[in-house]
Coordinates of C-alpha atoms in Angstrom, one line a residue:
G175 CA 39.9 41.1 -56.6
W176 CA 40.7 38.4 -54.4
D177 CA 42.0 40.9 -51.5
L178 CA 38.7 42.5 -51.2
I179 CA 36.8 39.1 -51.1
G180 CA 39.2 38.3 -48.3
K181 CA 38.6 41.4 -46.4
Y182 CA 34.8 40.9 -46.8
A183 CA 35.0 37.6 -45.4
T184 CA 37.0 38.6 -42.7
F185 CA 34.3 41.4 -41.6
T186 CA 31.3 38.8 -42.1
A187 CA 33.5 36.3 -39.9
D188 CA 33.9 39.0 -37.5
V189 CA 30.1 39.7 -37.3
Y190 CA 28.9 36.3 -36.9
I191 CA 31.7 35.6 -34.3
G192 CA 30.4 38.9 -32.4
C193 CA 26.7 37.8 -32.8
L194 CA 27.6 34.3 -31.3
L195 CA 29.4 36.0 -28.5
V196 CA 26.4 37.9 -27.5
M197 CA 24.1 35.3 -27.7
F198 CA 26.1 32.5 -25.9
G199 CA 28.3 34.7 -23.5
V200 CA 26.4 37.8 -22.8
Y201 CA 22.7 36.9 -22.6
P202 CA 23.4 33.6 -20.7
L203 CA 25.2 35.7 -18.2
L204 CA 22.2 38.2 -18.0
L205 CA 19.6 35.5 -17.8
A206 CA 21.3 33.8 -14.8
T207 CA 22.5 36.7 -12.6
V208 CA 19.7 39.4 -13.6
A209 CA 16.6 37.5 -14.6
K210 CA 17.5 34.1 -12.4
V211 CA 16.8 31.9 -15.3
S212 CA 18.4 29.1 -16.5
P213 CA 20.0 29.9 -20.0
L214 CA 19.5 26.2 -21.3
Q215 CA 15.6 26.3 -20.1
F216 CA 15.6 29.6 -21.9
F217 CA 17.2 28.6 -24.9
K218 CA 15.3 25.4 -25.2
G219 CA 11.8 27.0 -24.8
A220 CA 12.9 30.2 -27.2
W221 CA 14.4 27.9 -30.0
P222 CA 11.3 28.0 -32.1
A223 CA 11.2 31.8 -32.3
I224 CA 15.2 32.0 -32.8
Q225 CA 15.3 29.5 -35.6
L226 CA 12.2 31.3 -37.5
A227 CA 13.7 34.5 -37.0
F228 CA 17.3 33.6 -38.5
V229 CA 15.9 31.8 -41.4
S230 CA 13.2 34.3 -42.1
R231 CA 15.2 37.4 -41.5
S232 CA 11.9 39.0 -40.3
S233 CA 10.8 40.2 -36.8
V234 CA 7.3 40.7 -38.0
G235 CA 6.9 37.5 -39.5
T236 CA 8.1 35.9 -36.4
M237 CA 5.8 37.5 -34.2
P238 CA 3.0 34.8 -33.9
V239 CA 5.6 32.3 -32.9
T240 CA 7.4 34.8 -30.7
Q241 CA 4.1 35.5 -29.0
R242 CA 3.5 31.8 -28.4
V243 CA 6.9 31.1 -27.2
T244 CA 6.8 34.2 -25.0
E245 CA 3.6 33.2 -23.1
R246 CA 5.1 29.5 -22.9
L247 CA 8.0 31.1 -21.1
G248 CA 5.9 32.5 -18.3
V249 CA 5.5 36.0 -19.3
P250 CA 2.1 37.1 -18.5
K251 CA 0.1 37.4 -21.9
E252 CA -0.9 41.0 -21.0
Y253 CA 3.0 42.0 -21.2
A254 CA 4.0 39.8 -24.3
S255 CA 1.1 41.1 -26.2
F256 CA 2.4 44.4 -25.8
A257 CA 6.3 43.7 -25.6
V258 CA 6.3 41.5 -28.9
P259 CA 4.9 43.8 -31.4
F260 CA 6.6 46.8 -29.8
G261 CA 10.1 44.7 -29.9
A262 CA 9.6 43.6 -33.5
T263 CA 8.8 46.9 -35.0
T264 CA 11.3 49.4 -33.2
K265 CA 15.1 49.3 -33.5
M266 CA 14.8 48.2 -37.0
D267 CA 18.3 49.6 -38.2
G268 CA 19.8 45.9 -38.2
C269 CA 23.6 45.9 -38.7
A270 CA 23.8 49.1 -39.9
A271 CA 24.5 50.3 -36.4
I272 CA 28.1 48.2 -36.6
Y273 CA 29.2 49.4 -39.7
P274 CA 31.7 52.1 -39.5

């Protein structure tokens, strides 16, 4: 009954909080320290691809926008044309990796 729904709601909230911590905590830290890129500039430039990926839930469907965004962020076309399709089609286990 309601106990089970409460547990699922808590789990769902925990997953979203974890994703937000990674996206707005870990990634900006790596961008600033390792890549020497401004996190604000990166997220501003990458926002169209992030938004479409969130709404469509499809890595492959987002590829054309991701390709344009990647090139606009300064990644050479030779690298982007390899990395974007490779990244969109590998590691497709989704959230299955985090479920116990």
